CSV table of C-alpha atoms and ligand atoms in Angstrom, one decimal:
chain,number,residue,atom,x,y,z
Y,1,MET,CA,1.8,11.8,-20.0
Y,2,THR,CA,2.3,12.7,-16.3
Y,3,LYS,CA,3.0,9.9,-14.0
Y,4,THR,CA,0.4,9.0,-11.3
Y,5,TYR,CA,1.2,7.3,-8.0
Y,6,ASN,CA,-1.5,5.5,-6.0
Y,7,ILE,CA,-1.1,6.4,-2.3
Y,8,ALA,CA,-3.1,4.4,0.2
Y,9,VAL,CA,-3.8,6.7,3.2
Y,10,VAL,CA,-4.4,5.2,6.7
Y,11,PRO,CA,-5.2,8.3,8.9
Y,12,GLY,CA,-5.7,6.0,11.9
Y,13,ASP,CA,-6.4,7.2,15.4
Y,14,GLY,CA,-6.2,10.3,17.5
Y,15,THR,CA,-4.3,13.1,15.8
Y,16,GLY,CA,-3.4,10.8,12.9
Y,17,PRO,CA,-6.1,12.3,10.6
Y,18,GLU,CA,-5.1,15.9,11.3
Y,19,VAL,CA,-1.5,15.1,10.6
Y,20,VAL,CA,-2.1,13.2,7.3
Y,21,ALA,CA,-4.4,16.0,6.1
Y,22,GLU,CA,-1.5,18.4,6.1
Y,23,GLY,CA,0.8,15.8,4.6
Y,24,ILE,CA,-1.6,15.4,1.7
Y,25,LYS,CA,-1.8,19.1,1.2
Y,26,VAL,CA,2.0,19.3,1.0
Y,27,LEU,CA,2.2,16.2,-1.3
Y,28,ASN,CA,-0.3,17.8,-3.7
Y,29,ALA,CA,1.7,21.0,-3.7
Y,30,VAL,CA,5.0,19.2,-4.7
Y,31,ALA,CA,3.3,17.0,-7.2
Y,32,SER,CA,2.0,19.9,-9.1
Y,33,LYS,CA,5.3,21.6,-8.8
Y,34,CYS,CA,7.1,18.6,-10.2
Y,35,ASP,CA,4.5,17.6,-12.7
Y,36,PHE,CA,3.3,14.2,-11.5
Y,37,SER,CA,0.1,13.3,-9.9
Y,38,LEU,CA,-1.0,11.5,-6.8
Y,39,ASP,CA,-4.2,9.5,-6.4
Y,40,PHE,CA,-5.1,9.1,-2.7
Y,41,SER,CA,-7.4,6.4,-1.4
Y,42,GLU,CA,-8.4,6.5,2.3
Y,43,HIS,CA,-8.5,3.3,4.4
Y,44,ASN,CA,-10.5,3.1,7.5
Y,45,ILE,CA,-8.2,1.1,9.8
Y,46,GLY,CA,-7.5,1.8,13.5
Y,47,GLY,CA,-8.9,1.7,17.0
Y,48,GLU,CA,-12.3,3.3,16.3
Y,49,GLN,CA,-12.9,0.8,13.5
Y,50,TYR,CA,-11.8,-2.1,15.7
Y,51,LEU,CA,-14.1,-1.0,18.5
Y,52,ALA,CA,-17.0,-0.6,16.1
Y,53,SER,CA,-16.6,-3.8,14.1
Y,54,GLY,CA,-14.2,-6.1,15.9
Y,55,ASP,CA,-12.1,-6.2,12.8
Y,56,ILE,CA,-8.5,-5.2,13.1
Y,57,LEU,CA,-7.0,-5.6,9.7
Y,58,THR,CA,-8.9,-7.6,7.1
Y,59,GLU,CA,-7.7,-9.5,4.1
Y,60,SER,CA,-9.4,-7.0,1.9
Y,61,ASN,CA,-7.5,-4.2,3.8
Y,62,ILE,CA,-4.3,-6.0,3.1
Y,63,GLU,CA,-5.1,-6.6,-0.6
Y,64,SER,CA,-6.0,-2.9,-1.3
Y,65,LEU,CA,-2.9,-1.6,0.6
Y,66,ALA,CA,-0.7,-4.1,-1.3
Y,67,ALA,CA,-1.9,-2.6,-4.6
Y,68,ALA,CA,-0.8,0.9,-3.7
Y,69,ASP,CA,2.6,2.5,-4.7
Y,70,ALA,CA,3.0,3.6,-1.1
Y,71,ILE,CA,1.1,3.7,2.2
Y,72,TYR,CA,0.9,6.9,4.2
Y,73,LEU,CA,0.0,6.2,7.9
Y,74,GLY,CA,-1.1,8.8,10.5
Y,75,ALA,CA,-1.1,7.0,13.9
Y,76,ILE,CA,-2.3,3.8,15.5
Y,77,GLY,CA,-3.3,3.7,19.2
Y,78,HIS,CA,-6.5,4.1,21.1
Y,79,PRO,CA,-7.0,4.8,24.8
Y,80,ASP,CA,-9.9,2.3,25.0
Y,81,VAL,CA,-8.0,-0.6,23.5
Y,82,LYS,CA,-5.6,-2.6,25.6
Y,83,PRO,CA,-2.0,-1.9,24.7
Y,84,GLY,CA,-0.6,-4.5,22.2
Y,85,ILE,CA,-3.7,-5.3,20.3
Y,86,LEU,CA,-3.6,-2.5,17.7
Y,87,GLU,CA,0.2,-2.3,17.7
Y,88,LYS,CA,0.5,-6.0,16.9
Y,89,GLY,CA,-2.7,-6.3,14.9
Y,90,ILE,CA,-2.1,-3.3,12.6
Y,91,LEU,CA,1.3,-1.6,12.7
Y,92,LEU,CA,3.5,-4.7,13.2
Y,93,LYS,CA,1.2,-6.8,11.0
Y,94,LEU,CA,1.6,-4.4,8.1
Y,95,ARG,CA,5.4,-4.3,8.5
Y,96,PHE,CA,5.6,-8.1,8.6
Y,97,GLU,CA,2.9,-8.7,5.9
Y,98,PHE,CA,4.6,-6.5,3.4
Y,99,ASP,CA,8.1,-7.6,4.6
Y,100,GLN,CA,9.1,-4.0,5.2
Y,101,TYR,CA,12.5,-5.1,6.5
Y,102,ILE,CA,13.9,-1.6,6.9
Y,103,ASN,CA,12.8,1.0,9.4
Y,104,LEU,CA,14.6,4.1,8.3
Y,105,ARG,CA,14.8,7.0,10.8
Y,106,PRO,CA,16.6,10.1,9.8
Y,107,VAL,CA,17.8,12.2,12.7
Y,108,LYS,CA,18.5,15.8,11.7
Y,109,LEU,CA,18.6,18.9,13.8
Y,110,TYR,CA,17.2,21.7,11.6
Y,111,GLU,CA,18.2,25.3,12.1
Y,112,GLY,CA,15.9,27.1,14.5
Y,113,VAL,CA,15.1,23.9,16.5
Y,114,ASP,CA,16.3,23.5,20.1
Y,115,THR,CA,18.1,20.3,21.0
Y,116,PRO,CA,18.5,19.3,24.7
Y,117,LEU,CA,22.2,18.7,24.0
Y,118,LYS,CA,24.3,21.5,25.3
Y,119,ASP,CA,26.7,23.2,22.8
Y,120,LYS,CA,25.5,21.0,19.9
Y,121,GLY,CA,23.9,22.3,16.7
Y,122,PRO,CA,22.8,21.3,13.2
Y,123,ASP,CA,26.4,20.5,12.1
Y,124,ASP,CA,26.7,18.0,14.9
Y,125,ILE,CA,23.3,16.2,14.6
Y,126,ASP,CA,22.7,14.7,11.2
Y,127,TYR,CA,22.6,10.9,11.0
Y,128,VAL,CA,20.3,8.1,10.1
Y,129,VAL,CA,19.2,5.0,12.1
Y,130,VAL,CA,18.6,1.9,9.9
Y,131,ARG,CA,16.6,-0.4,12.1
Y,132,GLU,CA,15.9,-4.0,11.1
Y,133,ASN,CA,12.1,-4.2,11.0
Y,134,THR,CA,10.8,-7.8,10.7
Y,135,GLU,CA,12.8,-9.9,13.1
Y,136,GLY,CA,14.5,-9.8,16.5
Y,137,ILE,CA,12.2,-9.8,19.6
Y,138,TYR,CA,9.4,-8.4,17.5
Y,139,THR,CA,8.5,-11.7,15.8
Y,140,GLY,CA,6.3,-12.6,18.8
Y,141,ALA,CA,8.2,-15.9,19.3
Y,142,GLY,CA,8.0,-17.3,22.8
Y,143,GLY,CA,5.2,-18.0,25.3
Y,144,SER,CA,4.0,-18.3,28.8
Y,145,PHE,CA,3.9,-21.4,31.0
Y,146,LYS,CA,2.1,-21.8,34.3
Y,147,TYR,CA,0.6,-18.4,33.6
Y,148,GLY,CA,-0.4,-16.4,36.7
Y,149,THR,CA,1.1,-19.0,39.2
Y,150,PRO,CA,4.2,-18.5,41.3
Y,151,ASP,CA,6.0,-20.8,38.9
Y,152,GLU,CA,5.2,-18.8,35.8
Y,153,VAL,CA,7.7,-18.8,33.0
Y,154,ALA,CA,7.8,-16.1,30.3
Y,155,ILE,CA,9.9,-16.5,27.2
Y,156,GLN,CA,10.4,-13.9,24.5
Y,157,GLU,CA,12.8,-15.0,21.9
Y,158,SER,CA,14.9,-12.9,19.5
Y,159,ILE,CA,14.9,-14.3,16.0
Y,160,ASN,CA,17.8,-13.3,13.8
Y,161,THR,CA,18.2,-14.9,10.4
Y,162,ARG,CA,21.3,-14.7,8.1
Y,163,LYS,CA,19.0,-13.5,5.3
Y,164,GLY,CA,17.2,-10.9,7.5
Y,165,VAL,CA,20.4,-9.6,9.0
Y,166,GLU,CA,22.3,-9.5,5.7
Y,167,ARG,CA,19.7,-7.6,3.7
Y,168,CYS,CA,19.4,-5.0,6.4
Y,169,ILE,CA,23.2,-4.5,6.6
Y,170,ARG,CA,23.4,-4.4,2.9
Y,171,PHE,CA,20.7,-1.8,2.7
Y,172,ALA,CA,22.6,0.3,5.3
Y,173,PHE,CA,25.8,0.1,3.3
Y,174,GLU,CA,24.1,1.1,0.1
Y,175,TYR,CA,22.2,3.9,1.9
Y,176,CYS,CA,25.4,5.2,3.4
Y,177,ARG,CA,27.1,5.3,0.0
Y,178,LYS,CA,24.2,7.0,-1.6
Y,179,ARG,CA,23.9,9.5,1.2
Y,180,ASN,CA,27.6,10.3,0.6
Y,181,LYS,CA,28.2,12.3,3.8
Y,182,ALA,CA,30.8,10.9,6.2
Y,183,ARG,CA,30.6,7.5,4.5
Y,184,LYS,CA,30.7,5.8,7.9
Y,185,LEU,CA,28.5,3.0,9.0
Y,186,THR,CA,28.3,2.1,12.7
Y,187,LEU,CA,26.9,-1.3,13.8
Y,188,CYS,CA,25.0,-1.0,17.1
Y,189,GLY,CA,24.8,-4.3,19.0
Y,190,LYS,CA,25.6,-6.0,22.2
Y,191,THR,CA,28.2,-8.6,21.3
Y,192,ASN,CA,29.4,-8.9,24.9
Y,193,VAL,CA,26.1,-10.3,26.1
Y,194,LEU,CA,23.9,-11.3,23.1
Y,195,THR,CA,26.7,-13.7,22.0
Y,196,TYR,CA,24.5,-15.6,19.5
Y,197,ALA,CA,22.5,-12.9,17.9
Y,198,PHE,CA,25.2,-10.2,17.6
Y,199,ASP,CA,27.8,-12.7,16.6
Y,200,LEU,CA,25.7,-13.3,13.5
Y,201,TRP,CA,25.3,-9.5,13.0
Y,202,GLU,CA,28.9,-8.8,13.5
Y,203,ARG,CA,30.2,-11.5,11.2
Y,204,THR,CA,27.7,-10.5,8.5
Y,205,PHE,CA,28.6,-6.9,8.9
Y,206,HIS,CA,32.3,-7.6,8.4
Y,207,GLU,CA,31.7,-9.8,5.4
Y,208,VAL,CA,29.4,-7.4,3.6
Y,209,ALA,CA,31.8,-4.5,4.5
Y,210,GLU,CA,34.4,-6.1,2.2
Y,211,GLU,CA,32.2,-5.1,-0.7
Y,212,TYR,CA,32.2,-1.5,0.4
Y,213,PRO,CA,35.8,-0.5,0.9
Y,214,ASP,CA,34.7,3.2,0.4
Y,215,ILE,CA,32.7,3.0,3.6
Y,216,GLU,CA,34.4,3.3,7.0
Y,217,THR,CA,33.0,0.9,9.6
Y,218,ASP,CA,32.6,1.1,13.3
Y,219,TYR,CA,31.0,-0.9,16.1
Y,220,ALA,CA,29.5,0.2,19.4
Y,221,HIS,CA,27.4,-1.6,22.1
Y,222,VAL,CA,23.9,-0.2,22.3
Y,223,ASP,CA,24.5,1.2,25.8
Y,224,ALA,CA,27.6,3.1,24.6
Y,225,ILE,CA,25.6,4.3,21.5
Y,226,CYS,CA,23.2,6.0,23.9
Y,227,MET,CA,26.0,7.6,25.7
Y,228,TRP,CA,27.7,8.8,22.5
Y,229,MET,CA,24.4,10.0,20.9
Y,230,VAL,CA,24.2,12.4,23.8
Y,231,LYS,CA,27.9,13.3,24.1
Y,232,ASN,CA,29.3,13.1,20.6
Y,233,PRO,CA,26.4,12.9,18.1
Y,234,GLU,CA,28.7,14.2,15.4
Y,235,TRP,CA,30.4,10.8,15.4
Y,236,PHE,CA,27.5,9.2,13.6
Y,237,ASP,CA,26.6,9.1,9.9
Y,238,VAL,CA,24.5,5.9,9.5
Y,239,ILE,CA,23.8,3.4,12.3
Y,240,VAL,CA,22.5,-0.1,11.6
Y,241,THR,CA,20.9,-2.2,14.3
Y,242,ASP,CA,18.3,-4.8,15.2
Y,243,ASN,CA,14.6,-4.2,15.7
Y,244,MET,CA,14.5,-3.6,19.5
Y,245,PHE,CA,17.7,-1.6,19.8
Y,246,GLY,CA,16.6,0.5,16.8
Y,247,ASP,CA,13.2,1.1,18.5
Y,248,ILE,CA,14.9,2.4,21.6
Y,249,ILE,CA,17.7,4.5,20.2
Y,250,SER,CA,15.5,6.1,17.7
Y,251,ASP,CA,13.3,7.6,20.4
Y,252,LEU,CA,16.4,9.0,22.1
Y,253,ALA,CA,17.4,10.3,18.7
Y,254,ALA,CA,13.9,11.8,18.2
Y,255,MET,CA,14.3,13.9,21.4
Y,256,ILE,CA,17.8,15.0,20.3
Y,257,GLN,CA,16.4,16.3,17.0
Y,258,GLY,CA,13.7,18.3,18.7
Y,259,GLY,CA,11.0,15.9,19.8
Y,260,MET,CA,8.3,13.7,18.4
Y,261,GLY,CA,6.8,16.6,16.5
Y,262,ILE,CA,9.6,16.3,13.9
Y,263,ALA,CA,10.6,12.6,14.0
Y,264,ALA,CA,9.7,10.7,10.8
Y,265,GLY,CA,10.1,7.1,9.8
Y,266,ALA,CA,9.7,4.8,6.9
Y,267,ASN,CA,9.0,1.1,6.8
Y,268,ILE,CA,10.7,0.1,3.6
Y,269,ASN,CA,10.6,-3.0,1.3
Y,270,PRO,CA,12.7,-1.9,-1.7
Y,271,GLU,CA,10.9,-4.4,-3.9
Y,272,LYS,CA,7.3,-4.1,-2.6
Y,273,VAL,CA,5.1,-1.5,-1.0
Y,274,SER,CA,6.6,0.7,1.7
Y,275,MET,CA,4.8,2.6,4.5
Y,276,PHE,CA,5.6,6.1,5.8
Y,277,GLU,CA,4.7,7.4,9.2
Y,278,PRO,CA,5.6,9.9,11.9
Y,279,ILE,CA,7.3,8.1,14.8
Y,280,GLY,CA,5.1,9.6,17.5
Y,281,GLY,CA,1.8,8.1,18.6
Y,282,SER,CA,-1.9,9.1,18.3
Y,283,ALA,CA,-1.6,11.7,21.1
Y,284,PRO,CA,-5.3,11.2,22.3
Y,285,LYS,CA,-5.3,14.3,24.5
Y,286,TYR,CA,-4.7,16.6,21.5
Y,287,THR,CA,-7.2,14.9,19.2
Y,288,GLY,CA,-9.2,17.3,17.1
Y,289,GLN,CA,-7.7,20.4,18.6
Y,290,GLN,CA,-5.5,21.4,15.7
Y,291,LYS,CA,-2.6,21.6,18.2
Y,292,ILE,CA,-0.5,18.7,17.0
Y,293,ASN,CA,2.7,19.4,15.0
Y,294,PRO,CA,2.3,17.9,11.5
Y,295,LEU,CA,6.0,18.2,10.6
Y,296,ALA,CA,6.9,14.6,11.5
Y,297,GLY,CA,4.1,13.4,9.2
Y,298,ILE,CA,5.2,15.8,6.5
Y,299,LEU,CA,8.8,14.7,6.7
Y,300,ALA,CA,7.6,11.1,6.4
Y,301,ALA,CA,5.8,12.2,3.2
Y,302,GLY,CA,9.2,13.6,2.1
Y,303,ILE,CA,10.9,10.2,2.6
Y,304,MET,CA,8.0,8.7,0.6
Y,305,MET,CA,8.8,10.9,-2.3
Y,306,GLU,CA,12.5,10.0,-2.1
Y,307,THR,CA,11.7,6.3,-1.9
Y,308,ILE,CA,9.3,6.2,-4.9
Y,309,GLY,CA,12.0,8.1,-6.9
Y,310,GLU,CA,10.7,11.7,-6.8
Y,311,SER,CA,13.7,13.1,-5.2
Y,312,THR,CA,13.1,16.7,-6.5
Y,313,ALA,CA,9.7,16.6,-4.7
Y,314,ALA,CA,11.5,15.3,-1.6
Y,315,ALA,CA,14.0,18.2,-1.7
Y,316,TYR,CA,11.1,20.7,-2.0
Y,317,ILE,CA,9.5,19.3,1.1
Y,318,ASP,CA,12.8,19.3,3.0
Y,319,ALA,CA,13.5,22.9,2.0
Y,320,ALA,CA,10.0,24.1,3.0
Y,321,VAL,CA,10.3,22.3,6.4
Y,322,ALA,CA,13.7,23.9,7.0
Y,323,LYS,CA,12.2,27.4,6.1
Y,324,VAL,CA,9.2,27.0,8.3
Y,325,LEU,CA,11.4,26.0,11.2
Y,326,ARG,CA,13.8,28.8,10.6
Y,327,GLU,CA,11.3,31.6,10.0
Y,328,ASP,CA,7.9,30.7,11.3
Y,329,LEU,CA,7.4,28.1,14.1
Y,330,LYS,CA,7.8,29.4,17.7
Y,331,ASP,CA,8.2,25.9,19.2
Y,332,LEU,CA,7.8,22.3,18.0
Y,333,ALA,CA,5.6,21.2,20.9
Y,334,ALA,CA,1.9,20.6,20.4
Y,335,GLY,CA,-0.1,23.8,21.1
Y,336,LYS,CA,3.0,25.9,21.2
Y,337,MET,CA,3.8,26.3,17.5
Y,338,GLY,CA,2.2,29.7,17.2
Y,339,TYR,CA,0.0,28.2,14.5
Y,340,THR,CA,-2.6,25.6,14.2
Y,341,THR,CA,-1.9,22.2,12.6
Y,342,ALA,CA,-3.6,23.3,9.3
Y,343,GLU,CA,-1.8,26.7,9.3
Y,344,VAL,CA,1.6,24.9,9.4
Y,345,GLY,CA,0.5,22.9,6.4
Y,346,ASP,CA,-0.6,26.1,4.6
Y,347,LEU,CA,2.7,27.8,5.3
Y,348,LEU,CA,4.6,24.8,3.8
Y,349,VAL,CA,2.4,24.9,0.7
Y,350,GLU,CA,3.2,28.7,0.3
Y,351,HIS,CA,6.9,28.0,0.7
Y,352,ILE,CA,6.7,25.2,-1.9
Y,353,GLU,CA,4.7,27.3,-4.3
Y,354,SER,CA,7.1,30.2,-4.1
Y,355,ALA,CA,10.2,28.1,-4.2
Y,356,LYS,CA,12.5,28.3,-7.3
F,1,IPM,C1,7.7,2.5,16.7
F,1,IPM,C2,6.8,2.1,17.8
F,1,IPM,C3,6.3,0.7,17.6
F,1,IPM,C4,7.5,-0.2,17.7
F,1,IPM,C5,5.2,0.2,18.6
F,1,IPM,C6,4.0,1.1,18.6
F,1,IPM,C7,4.8,-1.2,18.3
F,1,IPM,O1,7.4,2.3,19.1
F,1,IPM,O2,7.3,2.5,15.6
F,1,IPM,O3,8.9,2.7,17.1
F,1,IPM,O4,7.9,-0.7,18.7
F,1,IPM,O5,8.1,-0.5,16.6
F,2,MG,MG1,9.3,3.1,19.0
């Protein structure tokens, strides 16, 4: 009997639906190639739905997503909704609700893709950011006092628990070992200023490291990491860091690997349901125009295959993306690819079908 996976699809806002449509095409192509099947269910969650009904994310949404083997997300964000509402009410809520404590962001420069870094190529840019995804400044702890007055106080607290920090660091060590590249894990922190939070991170890092004598360890402050990511990206293999720093350095990394059109991420709970998404937003100005680059969403689908245990399918997706970048696409930017969004999906399907 062939195996079937239930994939909950949240196309979301803006260009999200156009992107996930291509991801689904590609997923179906690898499923038939690898002899398993995918059952997609679509979930209407996002800015449009919120504006129409006032509901952001209902209990029944959460229940049905929880029952899936994986969640495939397009984009969340709507120009008519105040910033923060959808991000907190949907994206962050799902990450927290499903305790997706890892945000995995591979950074790889494919052949044929331009990087803004002078004299650096695919051999130099190939690392992974492991971002803690449920704690830090993102918990929403804090508050305002004397709001709107000259005496206003605004507090935003960073929450770091031993459990949260340790499971993230442990995942990073395991991932680094499994990836088996340079076998080097760099902790990105700010031990010189955040002397409580990163003291916990650093102590935990060294303690866990003792269980991984085969992995080289390194430490750099987040500001220095930004510098080295530009100057010597070849120094990195796997980087582990907290939620906020991970958010920031992964956008820098996205530009280094060729832009938002190719930056994919995964929100992982190794024991429960994980969620896969392109890092970029909903790009309202390109909505419905078939200009958006679907590759980030397709690479996210590839990480999904890897995470659910279909690594051959993941390898087909990666090889097809590499081929399309080497041979077909003129540019990664929206509207400059030389193909429509759907044509890029079609090319990938052709490459997958003709692959050995
Ligand atoms: C990301 C995004 C989100 C984050 C926003 C939209 C809340 O920037 O996935 O990196 O900060 O995590
Ligand atoms: Mg971000």
